[in-house]
CSV table of C-alpha atoms and ligand atoms in Angstrom, one decimal:
chain,number,residue,atom,x,y,z
A,1,MET,CA,17.5,17.4,-41.8
A,2,VAL,CA,15.4,20.5,-41.1
A,3,LEU,CA,15.5,20.5,-37.4
A,4,ARG,CA,17.8,22.8,-35.5
A,5,GLN,CA,18.6,22.5,-31.9
A,6,VAL,CA,18.2,25.7,-29.9
A,7,ALA,CA,18.7,24.2,-26.4
A,8,GLU,CA,19.2,20.7,-24.9
A,9,GLY,CA,16.2,18.7,-26.1
A,10,VAL,CA,14.5,21.6,-27.8
A,11,LEU,CA,14.5,21.9,-31.6
A,12,ILE,CA,12.9,24.2,-34.1
A,13,HIS,CA,11.9,24.0,-37.7
A,14,GLN,CA,11.4,27.3,-39.6
A,15,SER,CA,8.9,27.4,-42.4
A,16,GLU,CA,9.5,29.3,-45.7
A,17,PHE,CA,6.2,31.0,-44.9
A,18,CYS,CA,6.5,34.1,-42.7
A,19,GLN,CA,9.5,32.7,-40.8
A,20,SER,CA,7.1,30.5,-38.8
A,21,ASN,CA,8.8,28.4,-36.1
A,22,ALA,CA,7.6,25.0,-35.1
A,23,VAL,CA,9.0,23.7,-31.9
A,24,VAL,CA,9.9,20.1,-31.0
A,25,VAL,CA,10.5,19.2,-27.3
A,26,HIS,CA,12.0,15.8,-26.5
A,27,GLY,CA,10.1,13.8,-23.8
A,28,ARG,CA,10.5,10.4,-22.3
A,29,ALA,CA,8.3,8.5,-24.7
A,30,GLY,CA,8.2,10.8,-27.7
A,31,VAL,CA,8.1,14.5,-28.6
A,32,LEU,CA,5.8,17.4,-28.0
A,33,LEU,CA,5.1,19.4,-31.2
A,34,ILE,CA,4.1,23.0,-30.9
A,35,ASP,CA,2.6,24.9,-33.8
A,36,PRO,CA,3.7,22.2,-36.3
A,37,GLY,CA,4.1,24.4,-39.4
A,38,VAL,CA,2.4,25.7,-42.5
A,39,LEU,CA,3.2,24.0,-45.8
A,40,GLY,CA,2.3,20.3,-46.3
A,41,HIS,CA,5.7,19.3,-47.6
A,42,GLU,CA,7.4,20.9,-44.7
A,43,MET,CA,5.3,19.1,-42.1
A,44,ALA,CA,5.8,15.8,-44.0
A,45,CYS,CA,9.5,16.5,-43.9
A,46,LEU,CA,9.3,17.1,-40.2
A,47,ALA,CA,7.4,13.8,-39.8
A,48,ASN,CA,10.2,12.1,-41.7
A,49,ASP,CA,12.9,13.6,-39.6
A,50,LEU,CA,11.2,12.5,-36.5
A,51,SER,CA,10.6,9.0,-37.6
A,52,ASP,CA,14.2,8.7,-38.9
A,53,SER,CA,15.4,9.5,-35.4
A,54,GLY,CA,13.0,7.0,-33.9
A,55,GLN,CA,10.6,9.6,-32.4
A,56,THR,CA,6.9,9.8,-32.4
A,57,VAL,CA,4.7,12.7,-31.6
A,58,VAL,CA,3.0,12.1,-28.2
A,59,ALA,CA,1.3,15.5,-27.8
A,60,GLY,CA,0.7,18.6,-29.9
A,61,PHE,CA,-0.1,22.2,-28.9
A,62,SER,CA,-1.4,25.2,-30.7
A,63,THR,CA,-0.6,28.6,-29.3
A,64,HIS,CA,-3.6,30.4,-30.6
A,65,PRO,CA,-6.6,30.1,-32.9
A,66,HIS,CA,-5.2,31.5,-36.1
A,67,TRP,CA,-5.0,29.2,-39.2
A,68,ASP,CA,-1.2,29.2,-39.4
A,69,HIS,CA,-0.9,27.8,-35.8
A,70,LEU,CA,-3.7,25.3,-36.1
A,71,LEU,CA,-2.4,23.0,-38.9
A,72,TRP,CA,-1.5,19.3,-38.7
A,73,HIS,CA,-0.4,16.6,-41.1
A,74,ALA,CA,-1.7,13.0,-41.1
A,75,ARG,CA,1.9,11.8,-41.1
A,76,LEU,CA,2.4,13.4,-37.7
A,77,GLY,CA,0.0,10.8,-36.2
A,78,SER,CA,-3.0,11.1,-34.0
A,79,ALA,CA,-1.6,12.4,-30.6
A,80,PRO,CA,-3.9,14.7,-28.7
A,81,ARG,CA,-3.5,18.3,-29.8
A,82,TYR,CA,-4.0,20.8,-27.0
A,83,GLY,CA,-4.7,24.5,-26.7
A,84,THR,CA,-6.1,26.7,-24.0
A,85,ALA,CA,-9.9,26.3,-23.4
A,86,ARG,CA,-10.5,29.7,-25.1
A,87,CYS,CA,-8.3,28.8,-28.1
A,88,ALA,CA,-10.1,25.5,-28.6
A,89,ALA,CA,-13.5,27.1,-28.2
A,90,THR,CA,-12.7,29.8,-30.7
A,91,ALA,CA,-11.4,27.3,-33.2
A,92,ARG,CA,-14.5,25.1,-32.7
A,93,VAL,CA,-16.9,28.1,-33.3
A,94,ARG,CA,-15.0,29.2,-36.5
A,95,LEU,CA,-14.9,25.6,-37.8
A,96,SER,CA,-18.6,25.1,-37.2
A,97,GLU,CA,-19.5,28.2,-39.4
A,98,PRO,CA,-20.7,27.1,-42.8
A,99,GLY,CA,-18.1,27.9,-45.5
A,100,TRP,CA,-15.1,28.1,-43.1
A,101,ASN,CA,-13.1,26.1,-45.5
A,102,ALA,CA,-13.5,28.7,-48.3
A,103,ARG,CA,-13.0,31.5,-45.9
A,104,ILE,CA,-9.7,30.2,-44.6
A,105,ALA,CA,-8.6,29.4,-48.2
A,106,GLY,CA,-9.3,33.0,-49.0
A,107,LEU,CA,-6.9,34.1,-46.2
A,108,LEU,CA,-4.1,32.1,-47.6
A,109,PRO,CA,-1.5,34.0,-49.7
A,110,PRO,CA,-2.1,32.9,-53.3
A,111,ASP,CA,1.5,31.6,-53.7
A,112,ILE,CA,1.0,28.9,-51.0
A,113,ALA,CA,-2.7,28.3,-51.2
A,114,GLY,CA,-2.4,24.9,-52.8
A,115,GLN,CA,0.3,23.7,-50.4
A,116,VAL,CA,-1.5,24.1,-47.1
A,117,PRO,CA,-3.4,21.0,-45.9
A,118,LEU,CA,-6.6,22.1,-44.2
A,119,ASP,CA,-8.3,18.8,-43.5
A,120,LEU,CA,-6.9,18.5,-39.9
A,121,LEU,CA,-7.0,22.2,-39.2
A,122,GLY,CA,-8.1,23.2,-35.7
A,123,LEU,CA,-8.9,19.9,-34.2
A,124,ILE,CA,-7.8,21.1,-30.8
A,125,THR,CA,-8.6,19.7,-27.3
A,126,GLY,CA,-9.1,22.6,-24.9
A,127,LEU,CA,-7.3,22.2,-21.6
A,128,PRO,CA,-9.4,23.2,-18.6
A,129,ALA,CA,-9.0,27.0,-17.8
A,130,GLU,CA,-6.1,27.8,-15.5
A,131,THR,CA,-4.2,24.6,-16.5
A,132,ALA,CA,-0.7,25.5,-15.4
A,133,ARG,CA,1.3,23.0,-17.5
A,134,ILE,CA,0.9,20.9,-20.7
A,135,PRO,CA,-0.1,17.3,-19.6
A,136,TRP,CA,2.6,15.1,-21.0
A,137,ASP,CA,5.6,13.0,-20.1
A,138,GLY,CA,8.5,15.3,-20.6
A,139,PRO,CA,10.1,18.6,-19.5
A,140,GLN,CA,7.6,20.9,-17.6
A,141,VAL,CA,6.0,23.3,-20.1
A,142,ARG,CA,4.3,26.2,-18.3
A,143,ILE,CA,1.3,27.8,-20.1
A,144,ILE,CA,1.3,31.6,-19.9
A,145,GLU,CA,-2.2,32.5,-21.2
A,146,HIS,CA,-3.1,36.1,-22.0
A,147,GLN,CA,-5.4,38.1,-24.2
A,148,ALA,CA,-3.5,40.2,-26.6
A,149,HIS,CA,-3.0,38.8,-30.1
A,150,ALA,CA,-5.9,36.3,-30.2
A,151,PRO,CA,-8.4,34.7,-27.8
A,152,GLY,CA,-6.8,32.2,-25.5
A,153,HIS,CA,-3.3,33.0,-26.8
A,154,ALA,CA,-0.6,31.1,-24.9
A,155,ALA,CA,3.1,31.6,-24.6
A,156,LEU,CA,5.0,28.5,-23.4
A,157,LEU,CA,7.9,28.4,-21.0
A,158,ILE,CA,9.9,25.1,-21.2
A,159,GLU,CA,11.2,25.5,-17.7
A,160,GLU,CA,14.3,23.4,-18.1
A,161,PRO,CA,16.2,24.5,-20.2
A,162,GLY,CA,14.6,27.9,-20.1
A,163,VAL,CA,13.1,28.3,-23.5
A,164,LEU,CA,10.2,30.7,-24.0
A,165,PHE,CA,8.1,30.0,-27.1
A,166,ALA,CA,6.2,33.3,-27.4
A,167,GLY,CA,3.6,32.4,-30.0
A,168,ASP,CA,2.8,35.6,-32.0
A,169,MET,CA,4.4,37.9,-29.4
A,170,LEU,CA,7.9,39.2,-29.2
A,171,SER,CA,8.8,38.9,-32.9
A,172,ASP,CA,11.7,40.7,-34.4
A,173,VAL,CA,10.1,40.9,-37.8
A,174,LEU,CA,6.3,41.4,-37.1
A,175,ILE,CA,4.9,44.4,-35.2
A,176,PRO,CA,2.4,43.6,-32.4
A,177,MET,CA,-0.9,42.6,-34.1
A,178,LEU,CA,-3.7,43.4,-31.7
A,179,ASP,CA,-6.9,41.4,-31.3
A,180,LEU,CA,-9.3,44.1,-32.3
A,181,ASN,CA,-12.4,42.0,-32.5
A,182,ASP,CA,-12.7,40.0,-29.3
A,183,THR,CA,-11.7,42.5,-26.6
A,184,ALA,CA,-13.0,45.7,-24.9
A,185,ASP,CA,-9.5,47.3,-24.5
A,186,PRO,CA,-7.0,45.8,-26.9
A,187,ILE,CA,-4.2,48.3,-26.0
A,188,GLU,CA,-4.4,47.6,-22.3
A,189,ASP,CA,-4.8,43.8,-22.9
A,190,TYR,CA,-1.6,43.9,-25.0
A,191,LEU,CA,0.3,45.9,-22.4
A,192,ALA,CA,-0.9,43.5,-19.7
A,193,ALA,CA,0.4,40.5,-21.7
A,194,LEU,CA,3.8,42.1,-22.1
A,195,ARG,CA,3.9,42.6,-18.3
A,196,LEU,CA,3.1,39.0,-17.9
A,197,LEU,CA,6.0,37.9,-20.2
A,198,GLU,CA,8.3,40.4,-18.4
A,199,GLY,CA,7.5,38.5,-15.2
A,200,VAL,CA,9.2,35.4,-16.5
A,201,ALA,CA,12.0,37.1,-18.4
A,202,GLY,CA,14.5,36.2,-15.8
A,203,ASP,CA,13.9,32.4,-16.4
A,204,VAL,CA,14.5,32.6,-20.1
A,205,ASP,CA,17.8,31.7,-21.8
A,206,VAL,CA,16.4,31.2,-25.3
A,207,LEU,CA,13.5,33.1,-26.9
A,208,VAL,CA,11.7,31.6,-29.8
A,209,PRO,CA,9.0,33.7,-31.5
A,210,GLY,CA,6.2,32.2,-33.6
A,211,HIS,CA,7.6,34.1,-36.5
A,212,GLY,CA,11.1,35.5,-36.8
A,213,SER,CA,14.5,34.9,-35.3
A,214,ILE,CA,15.6,33.1,-32.2
A,215,GLY,CA,17.0,35.4,-29.5
A,216,GLY,CA,19.1,35.0,-26.4
A,217,ALA,CA,18.2,36.1,-22.8
A,218,ASP,CA,19.0,39.7,-23.6
A,219,GLN,CA,16.4,39.7,-26.4
A,220,VAL,CA,13.5,39.1,-24.1
A,221,ARG,CA,13.5,42.5,-22.5
A,222,ALA,CA,14.7,44.2,-25.6
A,223,ARG,CA,11.7,42.8,-27.6
A,224,ILE,CA,9.3,43.6,-24.8
A,225,ASP,CA,10.5,47.2,-24.8
A,226,GLN,CA,10.2,47.4,-28.5
A,227,ASP,CA,6.7,46.0,-28.6
A,228,ARG,CA,5.6,48.2,-25.7
A,229,ALA,CA,6.9,51.3,-27.5
A,230,TYR,CA,5.0,50.3,-30.6
A,231,VAL,CA,1.8,49.8,-28.6
A,232,HIS,CA,2.2,53.1,-26.9
A,233,ALA,CA,2.7,54.8,-30.2
A,234,LEU,CA,-0.5,53.1,-31.5
A,235,ARG,CA,-2.4,54.2,-28.3
A,236,ASP,CA,-1.2,57.8,-28.7
A,237,ALA,CA,-1.9,57.7,-32.5
A,238,GLY,CA,1.8,58.7,-33.0
A,239,VAL,CA,4.2,57.5,-35.6
A,240,PRO,CA,6.1,54.6,-34.2
A,241,GLY,CA,9.9,54.8,-34.7
A,242,ASP,CA,9.7,51.1,-35.3
A,243,LEU,CA,12.2,49.6,-37.6
A,244,ARG,CA,9.9,46.7,-38.5
A,245,VAL,CA,7.6,49.0,-40.4
A,246,GLY,CA,10.2,51.7,-41.2
A,247,PRO,CA,11.9,52.3,-44.5
A,248,SER,CA,14.8,50.0,-43.7
A,249,ALA,CA,12.6,47.0,-43.0
A,250,THR,CA,13.4,44.0,-45.1
A,251,PHE,CA,10.5,41.6,-44.0
A,252,GLY,CA,6.9,42.1,-45.1
A,253,LYS,CA,7.6,45.4,-46.9
A,254,ASP,CA,4.6,44.9,-49.1
A,255,TRP,CA,2.0,44.2,-46.4
A,256,LEU,CA,3.2,45.0,-42.9
A,257,PRO,CA,2.8,48.8,-43.2
A,258,GLY,CA,-0.8,48.1,-44.3
A,259,VAL,CA,-1.4,46.1,-41.1
A,260,HIS,CA,0.0,49.0,-39.1
A,261,GLU,CA,-2.3,51.5,-40.9
A,262,ARG,CA,-5.4,49.3,-40.3
A,263,GLN,CA,-4.6,49.1,-36.6
A,264,LEU,CA,-4.3,52.8,-36.4
A,265,GLN,CA,-7.6,53.4,-38.2
A,266,HIS,CA,-9.5,50.8,-36.2
A,267,LEU,CA,-8.4,52.3,-32.9
A,268,ALA,CA,-9.3,55.8,-34.1
A,269,ARG,CA,-12.8,54.6,-35.1
A,270,ARG,CA,-13.1,52.9,-31.7
A,271,SER,CA,-12.2,56.0,-29.7
A,272,GLU,CA,-14.6,58.1,-31.8
A,273,ARG,CA,-17.3,55.6,-31.0
A,274,ASP,CA,-16.5,55.4,-27.3
A,275,GLY,CA,-16.0,59.1,-27.1
A,276,THR,CA,-12.8,58.7,-25.2
A,277,PRO,CA,-9.5,60.1,-26.3
A,278,GLY,CA,-6.8,57.6,-27.0
B,301,ZN,ZN1,-1.6,34.8,-35.0
């Protein structure tokens, strides 16, 4: 059994890859599966666990158009897989580019490259813009769309029992990774997204990040504050006192500091080009 219950009717499965969390929500006729996972054998195992407990997947959802959130496994069945309109449109454009397969394969860390099934990658149905909730027969799942980490990124609030699945926001192991390609003001976009999540913090009992560990209600504001401090430090070209990229960090030691450096350099080039400080 790989599934772990984090709240009534809400279970997660954590991948060996980058502490990625897949979320299963029990509905009346089957389950909603959010960001299914990364490695083929893990998704197959998840499919087994679901069928052993008599469950089928009746809907899927991808929080954003990055490869590790767009995967699917044939054994999970052919339920509609949703995302925001911008998420689906972005995935569609990338998949229509010649050579996308090789390009994604090039993004995969070499140690897992052969284990990630790409044939069903990104086959997402976009929900109309401003759709408030995922259309399915189960607990209400509110879509909190924002521009910060990726185009059309959505956090999801399972309203009862108060579980926030934050996608690639509010991680305890990953620093904020800004969308530096698709946006005019990545810093302000990120801060606006944090304010949006802060607006629902009072409704959250359990926080599940796309990568990292589960937190309780107190973790929502703590992680928002931590991420905001990091983004402010990026904006001010300061050195963040952020433990996730500090000397005591245990996760991603060999690559996360590089992500931080590249974000700093990109923002410095951008402000030079725009002729604006910060
Ligand atoms: Zn991502």
